[in-house]
Amino acid sequence: MKAIKKCTMGILAFVLMFSLAACGGNNNAGNAGGNGGSNSGGNDSGSSKDRVVIEYWHTYSDAEEKVLNDEIKPLFEEQNPGIELKLTRMPYEGLEQQVIAGVAGDAAPDLMRMDIVWVPKFADMGALTDVSKLDGFEEIKNNVFEGPMQTNFYNGGYYGVPVNTNTKVGIYSKALLEKAGLSEPPATMEELAAASGKLVEQGHLGGIGIGGAYSWGYLPYFWSLGGTMTNEDYSQVDGYLNSPESIKALEQIVEWNKQGLVSPTILGGEPGGWDGMKSDEYLMIDDGPWFYSILMNEEGDFKPLEDTVRGLIPAGDGGSRSVIGGEDLVIFANSKHPEEAWTFMKWMLSEEPQKIMSKTGLIPANKTAANDPAFLEIPFVAEYVEQLKTALPRTPIAKWGDMEGIVNLAFEKALRGEASAEDALQEATELVQSVLEN
């Protein structure tokens, strides 16, 4: 039993199609995840004495759980007759503490579908298996999107694999796009700012739809404008968060806000992103595919597929960047059946089961499954799959929660004029570095 270290809370909101998993702040749709679940063993008809039973904790929605029980479980057991898969659906509320207690009491399951921002924390606790040391890992790594894979990186190893993923793209009001004189979404940040300026002159609200001064909201713009949070292995903040490129990126966002080019949502103003899009008050917001899967099923005059246009996050000095959401599949270090758990993990990341789960609207982490023509026939997913090629993870470190709070405050100070971008990021860098070193 490995020692448990301190860990902090993460958040999860997941809904797509019936309920598409998403990680990050979404102040429009609310938290449709965490539906209080009952524990379910799926199609468990009793295991024979010579079968190894592995337990899998998950937080899938009703529709996703049905596919898991009715299709994934029987197919896996048919192809791996020596292993029985016990499926346990967990309510999200209080789940992190329950997992900590399970690890401490040697009662954790073999596997878990885990919030991506939890993985580094539990890896730091010594609670997870470094799967990068296991046979077959490199094949999985090569077959999945790079950004989602990086959410499992910690201290030189990988402590899970992305079982499903998502990101955000730009969503534009078709009517306001035409008013700005454009026939398609802006390709660059300069074009986006120019279009927003034209609309502001016509009396519209800011057209750059940054959802808030929190990482899920501002990171696509900060990164695309050339900002960085850390070095490539996430071990160094000084020289990155406070670099000239990062300062310039934040200064640009602050200047846009001063000019009224950013929607009031950046500092918690109204209308909210979805309401502003429905009423043609905002040129653009960014959001995940749940924007379409939810609103397509609502009654009313707004027709998301007809009234909006999708595009990649406009490119700046840092390219076109967005933020990664989704869930990772992990093996607990105290698993009684690590070999069988790894067998399931490798199987679950293969093309067939990834395609099966994509029927619920979940975006596969497996690149081949994500680019399957049948999946891409869903009318709004192609842009998300394309954006995943350049999307980045929120910093996969054990103390991400602490770092996020510090950087969020720095952004808000700069936006409110309480500090210059340079001073705000320098102060944040010193505070984050201190947290990481202690």
JSON list of N, CA, C and O in Angstrom, two decimals, residues 250-280:
[
{"chain": "A", "resi": 250, "resn": "LEU", "atom": "N", "xyz": [-1.63, 38.03, -22.79]},
{"chain": "A", "resi": 250, "resn": "LEU", "atom": "CA", "xyz": [-2.58, 38.59, -21.83]},
{"chain": "A", "resi": 250, "resn": "LEU", "atom": "C", "xyz": [-2.84, 40.06, -22.11]},
{"chain": "A", "resi": 250, "resn": "LEU", "atom": "O", "xyz": [-3.98, 40.53, -22.00]},
{"chain": "A", "resi": 251, "resn": "GLU", "atom": "N", "xyz": [-1.82, 40.80, -22.50]},
{"chain": "A", "resi": 251, "resn": "GLU", "atom": "CA", "xyz": [-2.02, 42.21, -22.85]},
{"chain": "A", "resi": 251, "resn": "GLU", "atom": "C", "xyz": [-3.02, 42.36, -23.99]},
{"chain": "A", "resi": 251, "resn": "GLU", "atom": "O", "xyz": [-3.83, 43.28, -24.00]},
{"chain": "A", "resi": 252, "resn": "GLN", "atom": "N", "xyz": [-2.96, 41.45, -24.96]},
{"chain": "A", "resi": 252, "resn": "GLN", "atom": "CA", "xyz": [-3.89, 41.51, -26.07]},
{"chain": "A", "resi": 252, "resn": "GLN", "atom": "C", "xyz": [-5.33, 41.28, -25.61]},
{"chain": "A", "resi": 252, "resn": "GLN", "atom": "O", "xyz": [-6.25, 41.98, -26.03]},
{"chain": "A", "resi": 253, "resn": "ILE", "atom": "N", "xyz": [-5.52, 40.30, -24.74]},
{"chain": "A", "resi": 253, "resn": "ILE", "atom": "CA", "xyz": [-6.87, 40.03, -24.22]},
{"chain": "A", "resi": 253, "resn": "ILE", "atom": "C", "xyz": [-7.38, 41.23, -23.43]},
{"chain": "A", "resi": 253, "resn": "ILE", "atom": "O", "xyz": [-8.54, 41.63, -23.55]},
{"chain": "A", "resi": 254, "resn": "VAL", "atom": "N", "xyz": [-6.49, 41.82, -22.60]},
{"chain": "A", "resi": 254, "resn": "VAL", "atom": "CA", "xyz": [-6.88, 43.00, -21.81]},
{"chain": "A", "resi": 254, "resn": "VAL", "atom": "C", "xyz": [-7.25, 44.15, -22.74]},
{"chain": "A", "resi": 254, "resn": "VAL", "atom": "O", "xyz": [-8.25, 44.85, -22.51]},
{"chain": "A", "resi": 255, "resn": "GLU", "atom": "N", "xyz": [-6.47, 44.37, -23.80]},
{"chain": "A", "resi": 255, "resn": "GLU", "atom": "CA", "xyz": [-6.75, 45.45, -24.73]},
{"chain": "A", "resi": 255, "resn": "GLU", "atom": "C", "xyz": [-8.08, 45.23, -25.45]},
{"chain": "A", "resi": 255, "resn": "GLU", "atom": "O", "xyz": [-8.87, 46.16, -25.63]},
{"chain": "A", "resi": 256, "resn": "TRP", "atom": "N", "xyz": [-8.33, 44.00, -25.88]},
{"chain": "A", "resi": 256, "resn": "TRP", "atom": "CA", "xyz": [-9.62, 43.68, -26.49]},
{"chain": "A", "resi": 256, "resn": "TRP", "atom": "C", "xyz": [-10.77, 44.04, -25.55]},
{"chain": "A", "resi": 256, "resn": "TRP", "atom": "O", "xyz": [-11.78, 44.60, -25.95]},
{"chain": "A", "resi": 257, "resn": "ASN", "atom": "N", "xyz": [-10.57, 43.68, -24.27]},
{"chain": "A", "resi": 257, "resn": "ASN", "atom": "CA", "xyz": [-11.63, 43.93, -23.30]},
{"chain": "A", "resi": 257, "resn": "ASN", "atom": "C", "xyz": [-11.86, 45.43, -23.11]},
{"chain": "A", "resi": 257, "resn": "ASN", "atom": "O", "xyz": [-13.00, 45.89, -23.02]},
{"chain": "A", "resi": 258, "resn": "LYS", "atom": "N", "xyz": [-10.78, 46.22, -23.06]},
{"chain": "A", "resi": 258, "resn": "LYS", "atom": "CA", "xyz": [-10.90, 47.67, -22.93]},
{"chain": "A", "resi": 258, "resn": "LYS", "atom": "C", "xyz": [-11.66, 48.27, -24.11]},
{"chain": "A", "resi": 258, "resn": "LYS", "atom": "O", "xyz": [-12.42, 49.23, -23.95]},
{"chain": "A", "resi": 259, "resn": "GLN", "atom": "N", "xyz": [-11.45, 47.71, -25.29]},
{"chain": "A", "resi": 259, "resn": "GLN", "atom": "CA", "xyz": [-12.08, 48.21, -26.50]},
{"chain": "A", "resi": 259, "resn": "GLN", "atom": "C", "xyz": [-13.52, 47.72, -26.65]},
{"chain": "A", "resi": 259, "resn": "GLN", "atom": "O", "xyz": [-14.20, 48.10, -27.61]},
{"chain": "A", "resi": 260, "resn": "GLY", "atom": "N", "xyz": [-13.97, 46.88, -25.74]},
{"chain": "A", "resi": 260, "resn": "GLY", "atom": "CA", "xyz": [-15.33, 46.36, -25.82]},
{"chain": "A", "resi": 260, "resn": "GLY", "atom": "C", "xyz": [-15.49, 45.26, -26.85]},
{"chain": "A", "resi": 260, "resn": "GLY", "atom": "O", "xyz": [-16.62, 44.93, -27.25]},
{"chain": "A", "resi": 261, "resn": "LEU", "atom": "N", "xyz": [-14.38, 44.63, -27.27]},
{"chain": "A", "resi": 261, "resn": "LEU", "atom": "CA", "xyz": [-14.44, 43.60, -28.30]},
{"chain": "A", "resi": 261, "resn": "LEU", "atom": "C", "xyz": [-14.74, 42.22, -27.73]},
{"chain": "A", "resi": 261, "resn": "LEU", "atom": "O", "xyz": [-15.05, 41.29, -28.48]},
{"chain": "A", "resi": 262, "resn": "VAL", "atom": "N", "xyz": [-14.61, 42.08, -26.41]},
{"chain": "A", "resi": 262, "resn": "VAL", "atom": "CA", "xyz": [-14.85, 40.80, -25.75]},
{"chain": "A", "resi": 262, "resn": "VAL", "atom": "C", "xyz": [-16.24, 40.82, -25.13]},
{"chain": "A", "resi": 262, "resn": "VAL", "atom": "O", "xyz": [-16.68, 41.84, -24.59]},
{"chain": "A", "resi": 263, "resn": "SER", "atom": "N", "xyz": [-16.95, 39.72, -25.20]},
{"chain": "A", "resi": 263, "resn": "SER", "atom": "CA", "xyz": [-18.28, 39.65, -24.60]},
{"chain": "A", "resi": 263, "resn": "SER", "atom": "C", "xyz": [-18.17, 39.82, -23.09]},
{"chain": "A", "resi": 263, "resn": "SER", "atom": "O", "xyz": [-17.16, 39.46, -22.48]},
{"chain": "A", "resi": 264, "resn": "PRO", "atom": "N", "xyz": [-19.20, 40.38, -22.45]},
{"chain": "A", "resi": 264, "resn": "PRO", "atom": "CA", "xyz": [-19.14, 40.63, -21.00]},
{"chain": "A", "resi": 264, "resn": "PRO", "atom": "C", "xyz": [-19.02, 39.36, -20.16]},
{"chain": "A", "resi": 264, "resn": "PRO", "atom": "O", "xyz": [-18.75, 39.44, -18.96]},
{"chain": "A", "resi": 265, "resn": "THR", "atom": "N", "xyz": [-19.20, 38.20, -20.76]},
{"chain": "A", "resi": 265, "resn": "THR", "atom": "CA", "xyz": [-19.06, 36.95, -20.02]},
{"chain": "A", "resi": 265, "resn": "THR", "atom": "C", "xyz": [-17.67, 36.77, -19.42]},
{"chain": "A", "resi": 265, "resn": "THR", "atom": "O", "xyz": [-17.51, 36.02, -18.46]},
{"chain": "A", "resi": 266, "resn": "ILE", "atom": "N", "xyz": [-16.67, 37.46, -19.97]},
{"chain": "A", "resi": 266, "resn": "ILE", "atom": "CA", "xyz": [-15.30, 37.27, -19.49]},
{"chain": "A", "resi": 266, "resn": "ILE", "atom": "C", "xyz": [-15.16, 37.63, -18.01]},
{"chain": "A", "resi": 266, "resn": "ILE", "atom": "O", "xyz": [-14.34, 37.07, -17.29]},
{"chain": "A", "resi": 267, "resn": "LEU", "atom": "N", "xyz": [-16.00, 38.57, -17.55]},
{"chain": "A", "resi": 267, "resn": "LEU", "atom": "CA", "xyz": [-15.99, 38.93, -16.14]},
{"chain": "A", "resi": 267, "resn": "LEU", "atom": "C", "xyz": [-17.34, 38.68, -15.49]},
{"chain": "A", "resi": 267, "resn": "LEU", "atom": "O", "xyz": [-17.77, 39.36, -14.56]},
{"chain": "A", "resi": 268, "resn": "GLY", "atom": "N", "xyz": [-18.02, 37.68, -15.99]},
{"chain": "A", "resi": 268, "resn": "GLY", "atom": "CA", "xyz": [-19.27, 37.24, -15.37]},
{"chain": "A", "resi": 268, "resn": "GLY", "atom": "C", "xyz": [-20.49, 38.03, -15.78]},
{"chain": "A", "resi": 268, "resn": "GLY", "atom": "O", "xyz": [-21.54, 37.90, -15.14]},
{"chain": "A", "resi": 269, "resn": "GLY", "atom": "N", "xyz": [-20.39, 38.83, -16.85]},
{"chain": "A", "resi": 269, "resn": "GLY", "atom": "CA", "xyz": [-21.52, 39.63, -17.28]},
{"chain": "A", "resi": 269, "resn": "GLY", "atom": "C", "xyz": [-22.56, 38.85, -18.06]},
{"chain": "A", "resi": 269, "resn": "GLY", "atom": "O", "xyz": [-22.36, 37.69, -18.42]},
{"chain": "A", "resi": 270, "resn": "GLU", "atom": "N", "xyz": [-23.67, 39.49, -18.32]},
{"chain": "A", "resi": 270, "resn": "GLU", "atom": "CA", "xyz": [-24.81, 38.89, -19.02]},
{"chain": "A", "resi": 270, "resn": "GLU", "atom": "C", "xyz": [-24.97, 39.52, -20.40]},
{"chain": "A", "resi": 270, "resn": "GLU", "atom": "O", "xyz": [-24.53, 40.65, -20.62]},
{"chain": "A", "resi": 271, "resn": "PRO", "atom": "N", "xyz": [-25.61, 38.85, -21.32]},
{"chain": "A", "resi": 271, "resn": "PRO", "atom": "CA", "xyz": [-26.19, 37.50, -21.19]},
{"chain": "A", "resi": 271, "resn": "PRO", "atom": "C", "xyz": [-25.13, 36.41, -21.21]},
{"chain": "A", "resi": 271, "resn": "PRO", "atom": "O", "xyz": [-24.01, 36.64, -21.65]},
{"chain": "A", "resi": 272, "resn": "GLY", "atom": "N", "xyz": [-25.50, 35.24, -20.72]},
{"chain": "A", "resi": 272, "resn": "GLY", "atom": "CA", "xyz": [-24.60, 34.11, -20.80]},
{"chain": "A", "resi": 272, "resn": "GLY", "atom": "C", "xyz": [-24.34, 33.72, -22.25]},
{"chain": "A", "resi": 272, "resn": "GLY", "atom": "O", "xyz": [-25.05, 34.16, -23.16]},
{"chain": "A", "resi": 273, "resn": "GLY", "atom": "N", "xyz": [-23.32, 32.93, -22.46]},
{"chain": "A", "resi": 273, "resn": "GLY", "atom": "CA", "xyz": [-22.92, 32.60, -23.82]},
{"chain": "A", "resi": 273, "resn": "GLY", "atom": "C", "xyz": [-24.02, 32.02, -24.67]},
{"chain": "A", "resi": 273, "resn": "GLY", "atom": "O", "xyz": [-24.24, 32.45, -25.81]},
{"chain": "A", "resi": 274, "resn": "TRP", "atom": "N", "xyz": [-24.74, 31.04, -24.15]},
{"chain": "A", "resi": 274, "resn": "TRP", "atom": "CA", "xyz": [-25.80, 30.40, -24.94]},
{"chain": "A", "resi": 274, "resn": "TRP", "atom": "C", "xyz": [-26.94, 31.37, -25.22]},
{"chain": "A", "resi": 274, "resn": "TRP", "atom": "O", "xyz": [-27.45, 31.43, -26.33]},
{"chain": "A", "resi": 275, "resn": "ASP", "atom": "N", "xyz": [-27.33, 32.16, -24.21]},
{"chain": "A", "resi": 275, "resn": "ASP", "atom": "CA", "xyz": [-28.40, 33.12, -24.40]},
{"chain": "A", "resi": 275, "resn": "ASP", "atom": "C", "xyz": [-27.99, 34.18, -25.42]},
{"chain": "A", "resi": 275, "resn": "ASP", "atom": "O", "xyz": [-28.80, 34.59, -26.27]},
{"chain": "A", "resi": 276, "resn": "GLY", "atom": "N", "xyz": [-26.74, 34.64, -25.34]},
{"chain": "A", "resi": 276, "resn": "GLY", "atom": "CA", "xyz": [-26.26, 35.63, -26.28]},
{"chain": "A", "resi": 276, "resn": "GLY", "atom": "C", "xyz": [-26.19, 35.11, -27.70]},
{"chain": "A", "resi": 276, "resn": "GLY", "atom": "O", "xyz": [-26.39, 35.87, -28.66]},
{"chain": "A", "resi": 277, "resn": "MET", "atom": "N", "xyz": [-25.93, 33.83, -27.84]},
{"chain": "A", "resi": 277, "resn": "MET", "atom": "CA", "xyz": [-25.90, 33.23, -29.18]},
{"chain": "A", "resi": 277, "resn": "MET", "atom": "C", "xyz": [-27.33, 33.05, -29.71]},
{"chain": "A", "resi": 277, "resn": "MET", "atom": "O", "xyz": [-27.61, 33.34, -30.88]},
{"chain": "A", "resi": 278, "resn": "LYS", "atom": "N", "xyz": [-28.22, 32.61, -28.86]},
{"chain": "A", "resi": 278, "resn": "LYS", "atom": "CA", "xyz": [-29.61, 32.42, -29.27]},
{"chain": "A", "resi": 278, "resn": "LYS", "atom": "C", "xyz": [-30.25, 33.71, -29.75]},
{"chain": "A", "resi": 278, "resn": "LYS", "atom": "O", "xyz": [-31.06, 33.71, -30.67]},
{"chain": "A", "resi": 279, "resn": "SER", "atom": "N", "xyz": [-29.89, 34.82, -29.09]},
{"chain": "A", "resi": 279, "resn": "SER", "atom": "CA", "xyz": [-30.51, 36.10, -29.41]},
{"chain": "A", "resi": 279, "resn": "SER", "atom": "C", "xyz": [-29.70, 36.94, -30.39]},
{"chain": "A", "resi": 279, "resn": "SER", "atom": "O", "xyz": [-30.01, 38.11, -30.60]},
{"chain": "A", "resi": 280, "resn": "ASP", "atom": "N", "xyz": [-28.67, 36.35, -30.98]},
{"chain": "A", "resi": 280, "resn": "ASP", "atom": "CA", "xyz": [-27.80, 37.05, -31.94]},
{"chain": "A", "resi": 280, "resn": "ASP", "atom": "C", "xyz": [-27.18, 38.31, -31.33]},
{"chain": "A", "resi": 280, "resn": "ASP", "atom": "O", "xyz": [-26.97, 39.32, -32.01]}
]
